[in-house]
Tab-separated table of C-alpha atoms and ligand atoms in Angstrom:
chain	number	residue	atom	x	y	z
A	178	MET	CA	-26.802	-22.433	15.686
A	179	THR	CA	-23.853	-20.056	16.116
A	180	LEU	CA	-22.552	-19.508	19.598
A	181	GLU	CA	-22.045	-15.787	19.529
A	182	LYS	CA	-18.523	-14.564	20.347
A	183	THR	CA	-17.352	-11.035	20.936
A	184	LEU	CA	-14.241	-9.873	19.125
A	185	LEU	CA	-12.165	-6.825	19.851
A	186	VAL	CA	-10.702	-5.638	16.555
A	187	VAL	CA	-7.829	-3.191	16.927
A	188	GLY	CA	-7.641	-0.986	13.831
A	189	ALA	CA	-10.390	0.277	11.526
A	190	GLY	CA	-8.383	0.018	8.300
A	191	PHE	CA	-9.404	-2.385	5.539
A	192	THR	CA	-8.102	-5.380	7.482
A	193	GLY	CA	-9.970	-4.666	10.722
A	194	ALA	CA	-13.161	-3.626	8.922
A	195	VAL	CA	-13.272	-6.722	6.701
A	196	VAL	CA	-12.613	-9.122	9.596
A	197	ALA	CA	-15.326	-7.395	11.659
A	198	ARG	CA	-17.816	-7.485	8.799
A	199	HIS	CA	-17.331	-11.167	8.054
A	200	MET	CA	-17.501	-12.090	11.731
A	201	ALA	CA	-20.688	-10.024	12.152
A	202	GLU	CA	-22.248	-11.699	9.115
A	203	ALA	CA	-21.348	-15.077	10.644
A	204	GLY	CA	-23.375	-14.147	13.750
A	205	HIS	CA	-20.646	-12.801	16.047
A	206	ARG	CA	-20.128	-9.330	17.486
A	207	ALA	CA	-17.192	-7.021	16.899
A	208	ILE	CA	-16.009	-3.941	18.711
A	209	VAL	CA	-13.668	-2.084	16.365
A	210	ILE	CA	-11.372	0.521	17.888
A	211	ASP	CA	-8.924	2.902	16.251
A	212	ALA	CA	-6.536	5.454	17.677
A	213	ARG	CA	-7.331	7.815	14.802
A	214	ASP	CA	-10.437	9.974	14.461
A	215	HIS	CA	-11.464	8.279	11.232
A	216	VAL	CA	-11.833	4.826	9.699
A	217	ALA	CA	-9.910	3.467	6.661
A	218	GLY	CA	-6.408	3.630	8.190
A	219	ASN	CA	-3.822	4.719	5.651
A	220	CYS	CA	-6.358	4.595	2.830
A	221	HIS	CA	-8.223	7.521	4.400
A	222	THR	CA	-9.616	10.080	1.956
A	223	ALA	CA	-11.277	13.384	2.850
A	224	ARG	CA	-12.688	16.228	0.824
A	225	ASP	CA	-10.599	19.346	1.218
A	226	PRO	CA	-13.069	21.884	2.672
A	227	ARG	CA	-11.848	24.773	0.513
A	228	THR	CA	-11.710	23.141	-2.904
A	229	GLY	CA	-14.044	20.165	-2.477
A	230	ILE	CA	-11.343	17.887	-3.922
A	231	MET	CA	-11.117	14.341	-2.545
A	232	VAL	CA	-7.642	14.124	-0.997
A	233	HIS	CA	-5.736	10.852	-0.478
A	234	VAL	CA	-4.505	11.984	2.929
A	235	HIS	CA	-1.851	9.279	3.517
A	236	GLY	CA	-0.583	8.946	-0.037
A	237	PRO	CA	-2.077	7.984	-3.415
A	238	HIS	CA	-4.250	4.850	-3.361
A	239	ILE	CA	-5.471	3.008	-6.448
A	240	PHE	CA	-7.486	-0.161	-6.122
A	241	HIS	CA	-6.237	-2.886	-8.478
A	242	THR	CA	-6.698	-6.631	-8.316
A	243	ASP	CA	-7.080	-9.924	-10.155
A	244	ASP	CA	-9.155	-11.333	-7.296
A	245	SER	CA	-12.765	-11.297	-8.492
A	246	GLY	CA	-14.063	-12.138	-4.996
A	247	VAL	CA	-12.345	-9.057	-3.585
A	248	TRP	CA	-13.524	-6.946	-6.510
A	249	ASP	CA	-17.150	-8.064	-5.917
A	250	PHE	CA	-16.757	-7.283	-2.228
A	251	ILE	CA	-15.452	-3.735	-2.726
A	252	ASN	CA	-18.165	-3.105	-5.311
A	253	ARG	CA	-20.792	-3.973	-2.715
A	254	HIS	CA	-19.463	-1.199	-0.481
A	255	ALA	CA	-18.445	1.489	-2.940
A	256	ARG	CA	-19.319	2.744	-6.388
A	257	MET	CA	-16.018	1.954	-8.076
A	258	MET	CA	-15.303	4.392	-10.897
A	259	PRO	CA	-13.205	3.397	-13.888
A	260	TYR	CA	-9.667	4.643	-13.408
A	261	ARG	CA	-6.463	3.657	-15.173
A	262	HIS	CA	-3.345	4.702	-13.317
A	263	GLN	CA	-0.627	6.384	-15.367
A	264	VAL	CA	2.524	7.825	-13.855
A	265	LYS	CA	5.161	10.127	-15.301
A	266	ALA	CA	8.727	10.331	-14.051
A	267	GLN	CA	11.087	13.295	-14.178
A	268	VAL	CA	14.788	12.743	-14.802
A	269	GLY	CA	17.130	15.651	-15.450
A	270	GLY	CA	14.230	18.010	-16.116
A	271	GLN	CA	12.662	15.737	-18.764
A	272	VAL	CA	9.335	13.959	-18.345
A	273	TYR	CA	9.218	10.237	-19.159
A	274	SER	CA	6.569	7.567	-19.176
A	275	MET	CA	6.443	5.111	-16.240
A	276	PRO	CA	6.593	2.121	-15.773
A	277	ILE	CA	9.380	1.559	-18.280
A	278	ASN	CA	7.726	0.912	-21.661
A	279	LEU	CA	8.553	1.388	-25.317
A	280	HIS	CA	7.833	5.113	-25.047
A	281	THR	CA	10.283	5.507	-22.122
A	282	ILE	CA	12.975	3.552	-23.968
A	283	THR	CA	12.624	5.494	-27.226
A	284	GLN	CA	12.526	8.828	-25.365
A	285	PHE	CA	15.484	7.938	-23.181
A	286	PHE	CA	17.700	6.741	-26.034
A	287	GLY	CA	16.437	9.490	-28.371
A	288	ARG	CA	15.282	7.417	-31.354
A	289	ALA	CA	12.311	5.442	-32.622
A	290	MET	CA	12.581	1.676	-32.160
A	291	SER	CA	10.438	-1.336	-32.895
A	292	PRO	CA	9.637	-3.611	-29.943
A	293	ALA	CA	12.274	-6.078	-31.201
A	294	GLN	CA	14.941	-3.362	-31.541
A	295	ALA	CA	14.207	-2.055	-28.039
A	296	GLN	CA	14.310	-5.556	-26.629
A	297	ALA	CA	17.637	-6.225	-28.339
A	298	LEU	CA	19.097	-2.968	-26.990
A	299	ILE	CA	17.991	-3.724	-23.425
A	300	ALA	CA	19.269	-7.307	-23.732
A	301	GLU	CA	22.668	-5.901	-24.730
A	302	GLN	CA	22.739	-3.674	-21.659
A	303	ALA	CA	21.255	-6.105	-19.148
A	304	LEU	CA	23.532	-8.130	-16.901
A	305	THR	CA	23.164	-11.862	-17.015
A	306	GLY	CA	23.868	-14.338	-14.274
A	307	PRO	CA	23.027	-17.923	-13.429
A	308	ALA	CA	21.841	-17.393	-9.857
A	309	PRO	CA	18.451	-15.816	-9.080
A	310	PRO	CA	18.748	-12.060	-8.432
A	311	ARG	CA	19.553	-11.392	-4.788
A	312	SER	CA	18.858	-7.704	-4.442
A	313	PHE	CA	16.798	-4.905	-5.931
A	314	GLU	CA	19.881	-3.667	-7.810
A	315	ASP	CA	20.740	-7.134	-9.071
A	316	GLN	CA	17.182	-7.589	-10.340
A	317	ALA	CA	17.127	-4.139	-11.979
A	318	LEU	CA	20.467	-4.586	-13.763
A	319	ARG	CA	19.283	-7.881	-15.232
A	320	MET	CA	15.868	-6.567	-16.170
A	321	MET	CA	16.750	-3.194	-17.745
A	322	GLY	CA	20.525	-2.650	-17.778
A	323	ARG	CA	22.578	0.065	-16.094
A	324	PRO	CA	21.572	3.279	-18.002
A	325	ILE	CA	17.840	2.945	-17.305
A	326	TYR	CA	18.417	1.639	-13.784
A	327	GLU	CA	20.662	4.558	-12.871
A	328	ALA	CA	18.349	7.184	-14.342
A	329	PHE	CA	14.990	5.983	-13.060
A	330	PHE	CA	15.575	3.636	-10.132
A	331	ARG	CA	18.809	4.140	-8.233
A	332	GLY	CA	18.109	7.678	-6.951
A	333	TYR	CA	14.390	7.210	-6.375
A	334	THR	CA	14.896	3.957	-4.531
A	335	GLN	CA	17.642	5.402	-2.338
A	336	LYS	CA	15.312	8.296	-1.409
A	337	GLN	CA	12.290	6.052	-0.876
A	338	TRP	CA	13.985	3.380	1.214
A	339	GLY	CA	16.990	5.234	2.686
A	340	VAL	CA	19.410	2.396	1.889
A	341	ALA	CA	21.447	1.435	-1.142
A	342	PRO	CA	19.398	-0.662	-3.597
A	343	ASN	CA	21.852	-3.554	-3.251
A	344	ARG	CA	20.580	-4.002	0.344
A	345	LEU	CA	16.917	-4.191	-0.664
A	346	PRO	CA	15.045	-7.341	-1.663
A	347	ALA	CA	14.417	-7.953	-5.376
A	348	SER	CA	10.704	-8.371	-4.567
A	349	ILE	CA	10.222	-4.571	-4.339
A	350	LEU	CA	11.071	-4.151	-8.015
A	351	LYS	CA	9.034	-7.161	-9.093
A	352	ARG	CA	5.926	-5.094	-8.364
A	353	LEU	CA	6.610	-3.022	-11.489
A	354	PRO	CA	6.245	-4.316	-15.052
A	355	MET	CA	8.588	-3.461	-17.925
A	356	ARG	CA	6.983	-3.513	-21.345
A	357	PHE	CA	8.070	-3.425	-24.968
A	358	THR	CA	4.774	-1.856	-26.030
A	359	TYR	CA	3.321	1.617	-25.541
A	360	ASP	CA	1.055	0.325	-22.748
A	361	ASP	CA	1.708	2.689	-19.838
A	362	ASN	CA	-0.893	1.272	-17.445
A	363	TYR	CA	0.928	1.334	-14.096
A	364	PHE	CA	-0.714	-1.924	-13.058
A	365	PHE	CA	-1.355	-5.153	-14.906
A	366	HIS	CA	-4.406	-6.329	-12.992
A	367	GLN	CA	-7.748	-7.139	-14.502
A	368	TYR	CA	-9.751	-4.809	-12.261
A	369	GLN	CA	-8.787	-1.252	-11.421
A	370	GLY	CA	-10.773	1.659	-10.003
A	371	ILE	CA	-11.252	4.356	-7.399
A	372	PRO	CA	-14.285	4.609	-5.100
A	373	ARG	CA	-16.417	7.572	-6.191
A	374	ASP	CA	-16.991	8.725	-2.611
A	375	GLY	CA	-13.514	7.856	-1.357
A	376	TYR	CA	-12.048	4.968	0.621
A	377	THR	CA	-13.256	6.252	3.979
A	378	ALA	CA	-16.889	6.001	2.848
A	379	ALA	CA	-16.185	2.480	1.532
A	380	VAL	CA	-14.733	1.333	4.865
A	381	ALA	CA	-17.568	3.045	6.770
A	382	SER	CA	-19.999	0.995	4.674
A	383	ILE	CA	-18.100	-2.229	5.491
A	384	LEU	CA	-18.374	-1.376	9.189
A	385	ASP	CA	-22.059	-0.466	8.965
A	386	HIS	CA	-23.612	-3.567	10.540
A	387	PRO	CA	-25.821	-3.915	13.623
A	388	ARG	CA	-23.369	-6.347	15.257
A	389	ILE	CA	-20.379	-3.996	14.834
A	390	ALA	CA	-19.624	-1.207	17.329
A	391	LEU	CA	-17.037	1.399	16.321
A	392	VAL	CA	-14.939	3.347	18.818
A	393	LEU	CA	-12.578	5.997	17.413
A	394	ASN	CA	-9.867	8.106	19.110
A	395	THR	CA	-9.027	5.147	21.342
A	396	ARG	CA	-5.771	3.242	21.638
A	397	ALA	CA	-5.804	-0.491	22.289
A	398	GLU	CA	-3.586	0.056	25.313
A	399	ASP	CA	-6.361	2.154	26.936
A	400	PHE	CA	-9.265	-0.141	26.127
A	401	GLY	CA	-10.468	-2.874	28.471
A	402	THR	CA	-11.005	-6.436	27.299
A	403	ASP	CA	-13.745	-7.535	29.711
A	404	GLY	CA	-16.250	-9.729	27.900
A	405	VAL	CA	-13.991	-10.058	24.863
A	406	ASP	CA	-13.527	-13.641	23.591
A	407	HIS	CA	-10.826	-12.943	21.031
A	408	ILE	CA	-8.678	-10.053	19.809
A	409	VAL	CA	-7.740	-9.304	16.210
A	410	TYR	CA	-4.812	-6.904	16.292
A	411	THR	CA	-3.928	-4.931	13.150
A	412	GLY	CA	-1.483	-2.500	14.800
A	413	PRO	CA	2.320	-2.905	14.651
A	414	LEU	CA	3.373	-6.403	15.726
A	415	ASP	CA	6.419	-5.207	17.695
A	416	ARG	CA	4.394	-2.562	19.535
A	417	TYR	CA	1.941	-5.183	20.809
A	418	PHE	CA	4.882	-6.808	22.600
A	419	GLY	CA	6.205	-3.468	23.894
A	420	HIS	CA	9.154	-3.698	21.435
A	421	ARG	CA	10.712	-6.111	23.892
A	422	LEU	CA	12.899	-7.785	21.249
A	423	GLY	CA	13.718	-4.519	19.441
A	424	ARG	CA	12.066	-2.366	16.796
A	425	LEU	CA	11.117	-3.511	13.306
A	426	GLY	CA	12.259	-0.929	10.743
A	427	TYR	CA	9.711	1.249	8.961
A	428	ARG	CA	9.791	4.179	6.584
A	429	THR	CA	7.524	7.063	7.394
A	430	LEU	CA	6.320	9.717	4.973
A	431	ASP	CA	5.951	13.473	5.320
A	432	PHE	CA	3.199	14.945	3.191
A	433	GLU	CA	3.188	18.634	2.297
A	434	HIS	CA	-0.334	19.418	1.100
A	435	ARG	CA	-1.043	22.757	-0.566
A	436	ILE	CA	-3.652	24.438	-2.703
A	437	VAL	CA	-2.657	25.955	-6.032
A	438	ASN	CA	-4.720	28.211	-8.269
A	439	ALA	CA	-4.200	26.331	-11.527
A	440	PRO	CA	-3.631	22.742	-12.562
A	441	TYR	CA	-0.102	21.879	-11.465
A	442	GLN	CA	1.173	18.841	-13.369
A	443	GLY	CA	-1.714	17.466	-15.444
A	444	ILE	CA	-1.534	13.950	-13.971
A	445	ALA	CA	-2.245	12.322	-10.595
A	446	VAL	CA	1.325	11.187	-9.844
A	447	MET	CA	4.707	12.494	-11.011
A	448	ASN	CA	7.808	10.697	-9.704
A	449	TYR	CA	11.097	12.556	-9.208
A	450	CYS	CA	13.938	10.130	-9.790
A	451	ASP	CA	16.957	12.453	-9.366
A	452	PRO	CA	18.689	11.986	-6.000
A	453	ASP	CA	19.228	15.728	-5.472
A	454	ILE	CA	15.475	16.483	-5.491
A	455	PRO	CA	14.318	15.780	-1.937
A	456	HIS	CA	10.747	14.630	-2.618
A	457	THR	CA	10.000	11.260	-4.183
A	458	ARG	CA	6.749	12.159	-5.891
A	459	VAL	CA	4.051	14.794	-6.265
A	460	THR	CA	0.371	13.896	-6.195
A	461	GLU	CA	-2.329	16.094	-7.729
A	462	HIS	CA	-5.497	14.704	-6.234
A	463	MET	CA	-8.170	15.936	-8.642
A	464	TYR	CA	-6.818	13.613	-11.332
A	465	PHE	CA	-7.817	10.604	-9.225
A	466	ALA	CA	-11.415	11.649	-9.885
A	467	PRO	CA	-11.513	12.409	-13.623
A	468	TRP	CA	-15.329	12.273	-13.418
A	469	GLU	CA	-15.236	15.476	-11.331
A	470	ALA	CA	-11.922	17.043	-12.409
A	471	GLY	CA	-13.742	19.698	-14.445
A	472	ASN	CA	-15.587	20.911	-11.341
A	473	HIS	CA	-12.607	22.393	-9.522
A	474	ALA	CA	-11.145	25.854	-10.065
A	475	GLN	CA	-8.193	25.193	-7.756
A	476	SER	CA	-6.094	22.096	-7.222
A	477	VAL	CA	-4.632	20.247	-4.203
A	478	VAL	CA	-1.030	19.142	-4.594
A	479	THR	CA	1.036	16.978	-2.230
A	480	HIS	CA	4.817	16.679	-2.136
A	481	GLU	CA	5.878	13.385	-0.532
A	482	TYR	CA	9.128	12.836	1.385
A	483	SER	CA	10.341	9.557	2.845
A	484	ARG	CA	12.519	9.039	5.946
A	485	ALA	CA	13.233	6.455	8.655
A	486	ALA	CA	10.317	6.168	11.098
A	487	GLY	CA	11.126	7.265	14.654
A	488	PRO	CA	9.222	5.940	17.697
A	489	ASP	CA	6.463	8.581	17.366
A	490	ASP	CA	6.081	8.548	13.581
A	491	THR	CA	3.361	6.827	11.575
A	492	PRO	CA	4.800	3.574	10.206
A	493	TYR	CA	4.016	3.454	6.466
A	494	TYR	CA	6.330	1.042	4.659
A	495	PRO	CA	7.820	-2.024	6.412
A	496	LEU	CA	11.531	-1.890	5.589
A	497	ARG	CA	12.076	-5.675	5.700
A	498	LEU	CA	15.873	-5.653	5.541
A	499	LEU	CA	17.692	-8.814	6.579
A	500	ASP	CA	17.895	-7.732	10.248
A	501	ASP	CA	14.188	-6.940	10.250
A	502	LYS	CA	13.372	-10.354	8.856
A	503	ALA	CA	15.359	-12.095	11.597
A	504	LEU	CA	13.565	-10.011	14.230
A	505	LEU	CA	10.246	-10.658	12.533
A	506	ARG	CA	10.755	-14.417	12.927
A	507	GLN	CA	11.206	-13.909	16.657
A	508	TYR	CA	8.092	-11.749	16.955
A	509	GLU	CA	6.175	-14.337	14.929
A	510	GLY	CA	7.242	-16.884	17.539
A	511	LEU	CA	5.768	-14.677	20.257
A	512	ALA	CA	2.622	-14.142	18.173
A	513	ARG	CA	2.102	-17.884	17.746
A	514	ALA	CA	2.460	-18.389	21.485
A	515	THR	CA	-0.076	-15.669	22.345
A	516	ALA	CA	-3.425	-17.384	22.777
A	517	GLY	CA	-6.553	-15.332	22.160
A	518	VAL	CA	-4.944	-12.847	19.759
A	519	THR	CA	-4.747	-12.979	15.972
A	520	PHE	CA	-2.302	-10.607	14.282
A	521	ALA	CA	-3.309	-9.369	10.860
A	522	GLY	CA	-2.891	-6.645	8.260
A	523	ARG	CA	0.014	-4.644	6.995
A	524	LEU	CA	1.293	-3.706	10.446
A	525	GLY	CA	0.217	-6.844	12.303
A	526	SER	CA	2.092	-9.074	9.857
A	527	TYR	CA	4.825	-6.526	8.963
A	528	ALA	CA	4.279	-7.106	5.259
A	529	TYR	CA	3.849	-4.841	2.258
A	530	LEU	CA	0.195	-5.522	1.406
A	531	ASP	CA	-1.867	-3.835	-1.255
A	532	MET	CA	-5.495	-3.199	-0.347
A	533	ASP	CA	-6.809	-6.179	-2.291
A	534	VAL	CA	-4.368	-8.538	-0.568
A	535	ALA	CA	-5.188	-7.003	2.833
A	536	ILE	CA	-8.889	-7.658	2.134
A	537	ARG	CA	-8.322	-11.242	0.963
A	538	ARG	CA	-6.163	-12.023	3.993
A	539	ALA	CA	-8.758	-10.467	6.302
A	540	MET	CA	-11.384	-12.743	4.752
A	541	ASP	CA	-9.069	-15.722	5.410
A	542	VAL	CA	-8.628	-14.670	9.049
A	543	ALA	CA	-12.396	-14.352	9.526
A	544	GLU	CA	-12.944	-17.787	7.995
A	545	HIS	CA	-10.294	-19.302	10.252
A	546	LEU	CA	-11.889	-17.760	13.356
A	547	THR	CA	-15.446	-18.638	12.333
A	548	ARG	CA	-14.487	-22.288	11.803
A	549	ALA	CA	-12.727	-22.540	15.146
A	550	PHE	CA	-15.655	-20.934	16.987
A	551	ALA	CA	-18.129	-23.228	15.214
A	552	ARG	CA	-16.140	-26.236	16.454
A	553	GLY	CA	-16.060	-24.778	19.955
A	554	GLN	CA	-12.267	-24.458	19.753
A	555	VAL	CA	-9.958	-21.642	20.748
A	556	PRO	CA	-8.579	-20.420	17.400
A	557	GLU	CA	-4.997	-21.439	16.811
A	558	ALA	CA	-2.502	-18.730	15.944
A	559	PHE	CA	-2.927	-17.685	12.351
A	560	VAL	CA	0.091	-16.087	10.785
A	561	HIS	CA	0.140	-15.610	7.053
A	562	PRO	CA	3.324	-16.808	5.417
A	563	ILE	CA	5.655	-13.877	4.840
B	1011	LIG	P1	-3.845	0.313	8.055
B	1011	LIG	O1	-4.558	0.997	6.953
B	1011	LIG	O2	-2.507	0.841	8.444
B	1011	LIG	O3	-4.798	0.345	9.343
B	1011	LIG	C1	-4.354	0.013	10.639
B	1011	LIG	C2	-5.152	0.862	11.624
B	1011	LIG	O4	-4.842	0.410	12.960
B	1011	LIG	C3	-4.774	2.340	11.584
B	1011	LIG	O5	-5.935	3.120	11.342
B	1011	LIG	C4	-4.190	2.627	12.958
B	1011	LIG	O6	-4.553	3.924	13.459
B	1011	LIG	C5	-4.810	1.520	13.804
B	1011	LIG	N1	-4.003	1.175	14.973
B	1011	LIG	C6	-2.732	0.723	14.961
B	1011	LIG	N2	-2.314	0.480	16.214
B	1011	LIG	C7	-3.345	0.782	17.037
B	1011	LIG	C8	-3.528	0.748	18.440
B	1011	LIG	N3	-2.557	0.328	19.270
B	1011	LIG	N4	-4.736	1.127	18.958
B	1011	LIG	C9	-5.714	1.557	18.132
B	1011	LIG	N5	-5.597	1.620	16.782
B	1011	LIG	C10	-4.431	1.236	16.249
B	1011	LIG	N6	-2.479	-0.331	-1.717
B	1011	LIG	C11	-3.087	-0.468	-2.913
B	1011	LIG	O7	-3.801	-1.460	-3.119
B	1011	LIG	N7	-2.983	0.485	-3.879
B	1011	LIG	C12	-2.240	1.615	-3.713
B	1011	LIG	O8	-2.165	2.458	-4.626
B	1011	LIG	C13	-1.573	1.794	-2.463
B	1011	LIG	N8	-0.821	2.893	-2.240
B	1011	LIG	C14	-0.214	3.054	-1.034
B	1011	LIG	C15	0.503	4.214	-0.819
B	1011	LIG	C16	1.148	4.417	0.393
B	1011	LIG	C17	1.927	5.689	0.623
B	1011	LIG	C18	1.079	3.413	1.406
B	1011	LIG	C19	1.804	3.605	2.713
B	1011	LIG	C20	0.345	2.258	1.204
B	1011	LIG	C21	-0.308	2.061	-0.019
B	1011	LIG	N9	-1.103	0.938	-0.245
B	1011	LIG	C22	-1.717	0.777	-1.461
B	1011	LIG	C23	-1.289	-0.097	0.801
B	1011	LIG	C24	-2.540	0.175	1.677
B	1011	LIG	O9	-2.376	1.395	2.364
B	1011	LIG	C25	-2.709	-1.010	2.662
B	1011	LIG	O10	-2.997	-2.172	1.925
B	1011	LIG	C26	-3.830	-0.837	3.668
B	1011	LIG	O11	-3.725	0.376	4.357
B	1011	LIG	C27	-3.779	-1.999	4.664
B	1011	LIG	O12	-4.809	-1.879	5.588
B	1011	LIG	P2	-4.616	-2.331	7.101
B	1011	LIG	O13	-5.971	-2.261	7.709
B	1011	LIG	O14	-3.884	-3.610	7.177
B	1011	LIG	O15	-3.645	-1.218	7.746
B	1012	LIG	N1	10.731	2.887	-8.228
B	1012	LIG	C1	11.745	3.723	-8.684
B	1012	LIG	N2	11.422	4.743	-9.529
B	1012	LIG	C2	10.164	4.992	-9.924
B	1012	LIG	C3	9.134	4.144	-9.475
B	1012	LIG	C4	9.456	3.092	-8.618
B	1012	LIG	O1	12.901	3.542	-8.306
B	1012	LIG	O2	9.940	5.961	-10.679
B	1012	LIG	C5	11.099	1.768	-7.330
B	1012	LIG	C6	11.011	2.159	-5.842
B	1012	LIG	O3	12.034	1.486	-5.153
B	1012	LIG	C7	9.651	1.621	-5.451
B	1012	LIG	C8	9.575	0.337	-6.280
B	1012	LIG	O4	10.219	0.676	-7.525
B	1012	LIG	O5	9.544	1.382	-4.057
B	1012	LIG	C9	8.200	-0.208	-6.526
B	1012	LIG	O6	7.407	0.789	-7.151
B	1012	LIG	P1	5.938	1.085	-6.650
B	1012	LIG	O7	5.314	2.087	-7.537
B	1012	LIG	O8	5.248	-0.220	-6.408
B	1012	LIG	O9	6.262	1.854	-5.294
B	1012	LIG	P2	5.564	1.917	-3.877
B	1012	LIG	O10	4.190	1.338	-3.976
B	1012	LIG	O11	6.518	1.143	-3.045
B	1012	LIG	O12	5.562	3.373	-3.551
């Protein structure tokens, strides 16, 4: 028999919702609170009241994974529609195919090439070196050579991250493939889709359980913990500790949403790689729902701008520069020494996590807690390796 515990889960994004759901299914109770007036955190989607278009309010979100357990889980809570993400990139007023593929290479160099010819050309231009690439720039120069790097990556990356690419980790670039075929699928995962009714409905379904109570518009700092056996905190790690060791760096995003009277760019996402264009990308939301794209007379378009997050801004991307990583180690030390609290999610672990990884890690956290409770133990600190 399960000895029922009560968890306070701070944050109703994917991480908080999945932990709560798994704990509830294991016989425990969860109170889930969020400072926002909606669930789903940064994956929040809402229909624009004037056009009826489903808007990705905090930036474009595409679900993609190789994890069949996670894919089964999301399919239990949402009708996932087939969607294959394609992105175009503008450089010098020309439109190119992204990620870099045979079409981009032939367009960029202005002539038809076989895969072998393109590969040979890139090999000629790519830097070589014995040591593993240290930085984003190092990785890019070895992978694609200087001309392609400078056109498509240097300016965009500087705008997106606010620092020179030679100060960024190589791991950021490793998220993108480079192909010597005409395959322009932005992702290389087995499963890919978009929930028909949006991410907010999917997260609401995850939270829809008799042993889960949801409290919105409420900050953790203002919520009592009487009767709570354990806290799962998915807010910013440094904020939990009152920033006492300093602030972890984040990028925030400004979104300029507007309605236009005709289709704007013919694709969901267009990147702007030139450094003198202030926005990084433009999203046209109706193309995320091709099954309803014909139903809309107008279109919703979002210009996205990136800048350093100030104390009152929404933290979107963890910066993870060297200084941040050193500070993170110290906060992790504090987290490990804080009994009764588990830190999780993108903000709680200060890690760049896609939705599928956030869900898998949330499942791991729930399993860890369930096991400890079943043994009558106080759960040990659980910090995912960074
Ligand atoms: P969040 O969604 O950030 O949720 C945390 C919640 O905690 C928030 O709702 C917040 O209000 C709440 N909270 C924080 N502190 C407190 C507090 N003190 N009190 C009360 N509530 C609090 N992933 C993909 O898989 N595919 C994509 O295409 C993709 N695109 C992205 C695009 C952008 C612009 C960004 C920024 C991220 C993208 N992601 C994408 C990643 C995705 O957003 C994350 O994986 C996901 O949001 C992680 O969920 P989470 O619950 O950990 O965090
Ligand atoms: N990037 C770029 N130009 C592009 C697309 C991506 O320079 O047209 C770089 C940028 O630094 C970005 C990284 O490649 O952060 C990874 O791309 P991804 O699409 O995963 O970006 P994110 O999810 O970080 O927005």
